[in-house]
Tab-separated table of C-alpha atoms and ligand atoms in Angstrom:
chain	number	residue	atom	x	y	z
A	25	UNK	CA	37.538	14.860	-30.996
A	26	UNK	CA	37.503	18.585	-30.397
A	27	UNK	CA	39.008	21.381	-32.416
A	28	UNK	CA	40.514	24.424	-30.704
A	29	UNK	CA	40.629	27.149	-33.269
A	30	UNK	CA	38.501	30.267	-32.952
A	31	UNK	CA	38.093	31.575	-36.496
A	32	UNK	CA	36.483	34.811	-37.731
A	33	UNK	CA	33.574	32.657	-38.801
A	34	UNK	CA	33.080	31.355	-35.246
A	35	UNK	CA	33.368	34.878	-33.856
A	36	UNK	CA	30.765	36.122	-36.337
A	37	UNK	CA	28.336	33.334	-35.461
A	38	UNK	CA	28.850	34.124	-31.780
A	39	UNK	CA	27.942	37.790	-32.309
A	40	UNK	CA	24.743	36.669	-34.050
A	41	UNK	CA	23.943	34.368	-31.139
A	42	UNK	CA	24.392	37.284	-28.722
A	43	UNK	CA	22.038	39.438	-30.801
A	44	UNK	CA	19.513	36.598	-30.806
A	45	UNK	CA	19.728	36.349	-26.989
A	46	UNK	CA	19.240	40.114	-26.737
A	47	UNK	CA	16.109	39.848	-28.868
A	48	UNK	CA	14.819	37.048	-26.657
A	49	UNK	CA	15.011	39.407	-23.680
A	50	UNK	CA	18.474	38.994	-22.139
A	51	UNK	CA	19.482	42.501	-21.069
A	52	UNK	CA	22.444	41.981	-18.712
A	53	UNK	CA	25.446	43.153	-20.749
A	54	UNK	CA	27.917	41.333	-18.505
A	55	UNK	CA	26.173	38.038	-19.337
A	56	UNK	CA	26.097	38.813	-23.071
A	57	UNK	CA	29.765	39.811	-23.006
A	58	UNK	CA	30.755	36.552	-21.297
A	59	UNK	CA	28.881	34.559	-23.957
A	60	UNK	CA	30.524	36.637	-26.669
A	61	UNK	CA	33.952	35.887	-25.182
A	62	UNK	CA	33.555	32.117	-24.916
A	63	UNK	CA	34.150	29.790	-27.872
A	64	UNK	CA	31.217	27.427	-27.263
A	65	UNK	CA	32.443	25.097	-30.018
A	66	UNK	CA	35.463	24.208	-27.810
A	67	UNK	CA	33.010	22.527	-25.410
A	68	UNK	CA	31.552	20.266	-28.100
A	69	UNK	CA	32.777	17.509	-30.363
A	70	UNK	CA	34.018	18.888	-33.697
A	71	UNK	CA	31.016	17.144	-35.330
A	72	UNK	CA	28.954	20.031	-33.891
A	73	UNK	CA	31.225	22.755	-35.246
A	74	UNK	CA	28.654	23.918	-37.820
A	75	UNK	CA	25.831	24.226	-35.292
A	76	UNK	CA	27.644	25.159	-32.067
A	77	UNK	CA	26.244	28.719	-32.159
A	78	UNK	CA	22.641	27.729	-32.722
A	79	UNK	CA	20.465	28.354	-29.700
A	80	UNK	CA	20.105	24.669	-28.890
A	81	UNK	CA	21.199	22.149	-26.285
A	82	UNK	CA	23.550	19.429	-27.546
A	83	UNK	CA	24.515	15.988	-26.274
A	84	UNK	CA	27.847	15.616	-24.461
A	85	UNK	CA	29.087	12.369	-22.839
A	86	UNK	CA	27.104	9.808	-20.789
A	87	UNK	CA	23.665	10.990	-21.916
A	88	UNK	CA	24.121	14.528	-20.574
A	89	UNK	CA	23.779	17.878	-22.348
A	90	UNK	CA	25.372	21.285	-22.734
A	91	UNK	CA	22.495	23.644	-21.909
A	92	UNK	CA	20.904	25.848	-24.567
A	93	UNK	CA	22.605	29.291	-24.677
A	94	UNK	CA	19.304	31.011	-23.870
A	95	UNK	CA	18.934	28.857	-20.748
A	96	UNK	CA	22.512	29.621	-19.667
A	97	UNK	CA	21.946	33.350	-20.245
A	98	UNK	CA	18.572	33.299	-18.462
A	99	UNK	CA	19.839	31.517	-15.357
A	100	UNK	CA	23.000	33.629	-15.206
A	101	UNK	CA	21.006	36.854	-15.532
A	102	UNK	CA	18.719	35.781	-12.670
A	103	UNK	CA	21.759	35.016	-10.527
A	104	UNK	CA	22.959	38.676	-10.673
A	105	UNK	CA	26.604	37.682	-10.391
A	106	UNK	CA	29.130	40.275	-9.266
A	107	UNK	CA	32.927	39.992	-9.447
A	108	UNK	CA	34.534	37.971	-6.623
A	109	UNK	CA	31.267	36.441	-5.441
A	110	UNK	CA	31.438	32.790	-4.417
A	111	UNK	CA	29.153	30.794	-6.692
A	112	UNK	CA	28.289	27.112	-6.273
A	113	UNK	CA	27.182	25.336	-9.452
A	114	UNK	CA	25.527	21.909	-9.388
A	115	UNK	CA	26.016	20.002	-12.667
A	116	UNK	CA	29.334	20.939	-14.300
A	117	UNK	CA	28.542	18.994	-17.477
A	118	UNK	CA	30.562	20.535	-20.307
A	119	UNK	CA	31.830	23.326	-17.966
A	120	UNK	CA	30.380	25.978	-20.307
A	121	UNK	CA	28.119	27.528	-17.646
A	122	UNK	CA	31.012	27.498	-15.163
A	123	UNK	CA	33.137	29.441	-17.671
A	124	UNK	CA	30.381	32.016	-18.210
A	125	UNK	CA	30.338	32.627	-14.449
A	126	UNK	CA	34.151	32.752	-14.338
A	127	UNK	CA	34.224	35.247	-17.229
A	128	UNK	CA	32.014	37.471	-15.072
A	129	UNK	CA	34.637	37.369	-12.324
A	130	UNK	CA	32.943	34.956	-9.921
A	131	UNK	CA	34.815	32.443	-7.771
A	132	UNK	CA	33.206	29.277	-9.097
A	133	UNK	CA	32.848	25.952	-7.259
A	134	UNK	CA	31.260	23.384	-9.542
A	135	UNK	CA	30.178	19.797	-8.773
A	136	UNK	CA	29.573	16.942	-11.228
A	137	UNK	CA	28.252	13.482	-10.282
A	138	UNK	CA	29.454	11.752	-13.490
A	139	UNK	CA	33.102	10.711	-13.184
A	140	UNK	CA	33.520	10.583	-16.981
A	141	UNK	CA	32.574	14.266	-17.293
A	142	UNK	CA	34.710	15.290	-14.324
A	143	UNK	CA	37.706	13.458	-15.856
A	144	UNK	CA	37.120	14.966	-19.275
A	145	UNK	CA	37.197	18.473	-17.796
A	146	UNK	CA	40.517	17.650	-16.082
A	147	UNK	CA	41.974	17.014	-19.558
A	148	UNK	CA	40.340	20.078	-21.150
A	149	UNK	CA	43.284	22.458	-21.644
A	150	UNK	CA	41.158	25.565	-22.287
A	151	UNK	CA	39.873	25.401	-18.684
A	152	UNK	CA	43.407	25.900	-17.304
A	153	UNK	CA	43.156	29.643	-17.923
A	154	UNK	CA	40.255	29.871	-15.469
A	155	UNK	CA	42.031	29.997	-12.128
A	156	UNK	CA	38.734	31.015	-10.539
A	157	UNK	CA	36.982	27.671	-11.172
A	158	UNK	CA	37.346	24.718	-8.784
A	159	UNK	CA	36.040	21.353	-10.021
A	160	UNK	CA	34.598	18.682	-7.718
A	161	UNK	CA	33.411	15.119	-8.314
A	162	UNK	CA	30.494	14.499	-5.961
A	163	UNK	CA	26.801	14.637	-5.248
A	164	UNK	CA	25.417	18.134	-5.622
A	165	UNK	CA	22.663	17.433	-3.101
A	166	UNK	CA	25.423	17.504	-0.468
A	167	UNK	CA	26.955	20.770	-1.686
A	168	UNK	CA	30.402	21.750	-0.404
A	169	UNK	CA	29.991	22.466	3.316
A	170	UNK	CA	33.713	23.149	3.862
A	171	UNK	CA	33.873	25.765	1.072
A	172	UNK	CA	30.691	27.704	1.902
A	173	UNK	CA	28.901	29.868	2.643
A	174	UNK	CA	28.170	30.948	-0.943
A	175	UNK	CA	26.771	34.214	-2.304
A	176	UNK	CA	24.996	32.402	-5.116
A	177	UNK	CA	23.942	28.857	-6.008
A	178	UNK	CA	22.968	27.735	-9.528
A	179	UNK	CA	21.458	24.323	-10.236
A	180	UNK	CA	21.760	23.257	-13.888
A	181	UNK	CA	19.769	20.002	-13.630
A	182	UNK	CA	16.071	19.437	-12.895
A	183	UNK	CA	15.723	19.356	-9.106
A	184	UNK	CA	12.912	17.145	-7.728
A	185	UNK	CA	12.770	19.410	-4.646
A	186	UNK	CA	14.746	22.268	-3.088
A	187	UNK	CA	17.878	20.745	-1.477
A	188	UNK	CA	17.877	21.909	2.145
A	189	UNK	CA	21.642	21.387	2.583
A	190	UNK	CA	22.312	23.883	-0.205
A	191	UNK	CA	20.110	26.490	1.471
A	192	UNK	CA	22.181	26.011	4.625
A	193	UNK	CA	25.381	26.695	2.654
A	194	UNK	CA	24.151	30.109	1.453
A	195	UNK	CA	24.886	33.501	2.988
A	196	UNK	CA	22.040	35.654	4.254
A	197	UNK	CA	20.821	37.633	1.238
A	198	UNK	CA	22.294	34.973	-1.046
A	199	UNK	CA	20.358	33.757	-4.073
A	200	UNK	CA	19.721	30.350	-5.604
A	201	UNK	CA	18.500	29.853	-9.176
A	202	UNK	CA	16.956	26.396	-9.514
A	203	UNK	CA	14.677	24.618	-12.006
A	204	UNK	CA	12.213	22.555	-9.953
A	205	UNK	CA	10.003	19.747	-11.227
A	206	UNK	CA	10.132	16.037	-12.003
A	207	UNK	CA	8.350	15.748	-15.364
A	208	UNK	CA	9.555	17.015	-18.735
A	209	UNK	CA	9.179	20.615	-17.675
A	210	UNK	CA	10.594	22.525	-14.730
A	211	UNK	CA	9.743	25.877	-13.276
A	212	UNK	CA	12.667	28.286	-12.777
A	213	UNK	CA	12.735	29.633	-9.252
A	214	UNK	CA	14.914	32.227	-7.578
A	215	UNK	CA	15.225	31.886	-3.815
A	216	UNK	CA	16.629	34.574	-1.545
A	217	UNK	CA	17.876	33.499	1.865
A	218	UNK	CA	16.579	35.473	4.842
A	219	UNK	CA	18.364	36.241	8.109
A	220	UNK	CA	16.279	33.602	9.945
A	221	UNK	CA	17.444	30.862	7.543
A	222	UNK	CA	14.186	30.700	5.577
A	223	UNK	CA	13.882	31.894	1.962
A	224	UNK	CA	11.564	33.889	-0.256
A	225	UNK	CA	10.656	32.563	-3.678
A	226	UNK	CA	10.217	34.219	-7.081
A	227	UNK	CA	8.777	32.232	-9.981
A	228	UNK	CA	9.968	32.540	-13.594
A	229	UNK	CA	9.585	30.636	-16.892
A	230	UNK	CA	9.447	26.924	-17.709
A	231	UNK	CA	12.520	25.028	-18.952
A	232	UNK	CA	13.523	21.455	-19.633
A	233	UNK	CA	16.634	19.990	-17.973
A	234	UNK	CA	18.178	16.546	-17.509
A	235	UNK	CA	17.367	15.241	-14.007
A	236	UNK	CA	19.336	16.063	-10.859
A	237	UNK	CA	20.119	12.597	-9.464
A	238	UNK	CA	21.338	11.525	-6.026
A	239	UNK	CA	24.724	9.898	-5.462
A	240	UNK	CA	27.697	9.604	-7.793
A	241	UNK	CA	28.193	7.687	-11.048
A	242	UNK	CA	31.501	6.051	-12.072
A	243	UNK	CA	34.732	5.539	-10.135
B	28	SAH	N1	26.042	23.313	-16.602
B	28	SAH	C1	26.167	22.305	-17.632
B	28	SAH	C2	24.837	21.606	-17.874
B	28	SAH	C3	25.012	20.121	-17.856
B	28	SAH	S1	23.549	19.161	-17.807
B	28	SAH	C4	26.783	22.857	-18.890
B	28	SAH	O1	27.000	24.067	-18.965
B	28	SAH	O2	27.085	22.102	-19.804
B	28	SAH	C5	23.409	18.797	-16.079
B	28	SAH	C6	24.555	18.086	-15.424
B	28	SAH	O3	24.182	17.885	-14.052
B	28	SAH	C7	24.863	16.692	-15.971
B	28	SAH	O4	26.211	16.640	-16.347
B	28	SAH	C8	24.560	15.759	-14.787
B	28	SAH	O5	25.437	14.644	-14.724
B	28	SAH	C9	24.759	16.680	-13.605
B	28	SAH	N2	24.099	16.278	-12.364
B	28	SAH	C10	22.866	15.733	-12.201
B	28	SAH	N3	22.608	15.501	-10.892
B	28	SAH	C11	23.718	15.939	-10.204
B	28	SAH	C12	24.084	15.949	-8.820
B	28	SAH	N4	23.285	15.480	-7.856
B	28	SAH	N5	25.279	16.465	-8.491
B	28	SAH	C13	26.134	16.938	-9.438
B	28	SAH	N6	25.850	16.928	-10.759
B	28	SAH	C14	24.663	16.437	-11.141
């Protein structure tokens, strides 16, 4: 069960979380503002109400997780999102990351391979206010060829390799933020697509994500 009440206490805890993220090196004020605006506890079972603003990942349904706030902030900062940009997200999960992007004014296209999570988000009334998020049930390795090309792509699961089809669906000059690696630890990469279709690569810190898996789950 979830509880949808944003009390002064929640707001206060959120401000502290934002200050913590600032101290950890997040400098993009638009990212911090989006996190400050979003009641993260709405995205979790009410059992997590006390801890929802700790800088930790938490379990959601079907063995998946809502990413740690620092990870969300870090990836979003690397993405350099500007209002009205088309952003493709792989791994909707709780939809928290999608809402951060939407708060920043992006046009968000988000794909989830777990039917149970996709269905839960369809029932999640808070998401109705985000007219700039489109939800898809599918395999993120395929992307959304009919909705591209995208300005930005963000992968929120551990990618075993860089999905070529997603590179194809990016605009020239577009950026992809992707954690790559198959073990317990992944390296955060930022790719920038060049005019000839190739990409340049920048390497950032290590993180730990649930795996990006091929195909869909559920029906
Ligand atoms: N962005 C999410 C993080 C969820 S964890 C949030 O803010 O909560 C990663 C999610 O990626 C999981 O829900 C998992 O089911 C999903 N996922 C893994 N492989 C995928 C794929 N190939 N296509 C789409 N979603 C995928």
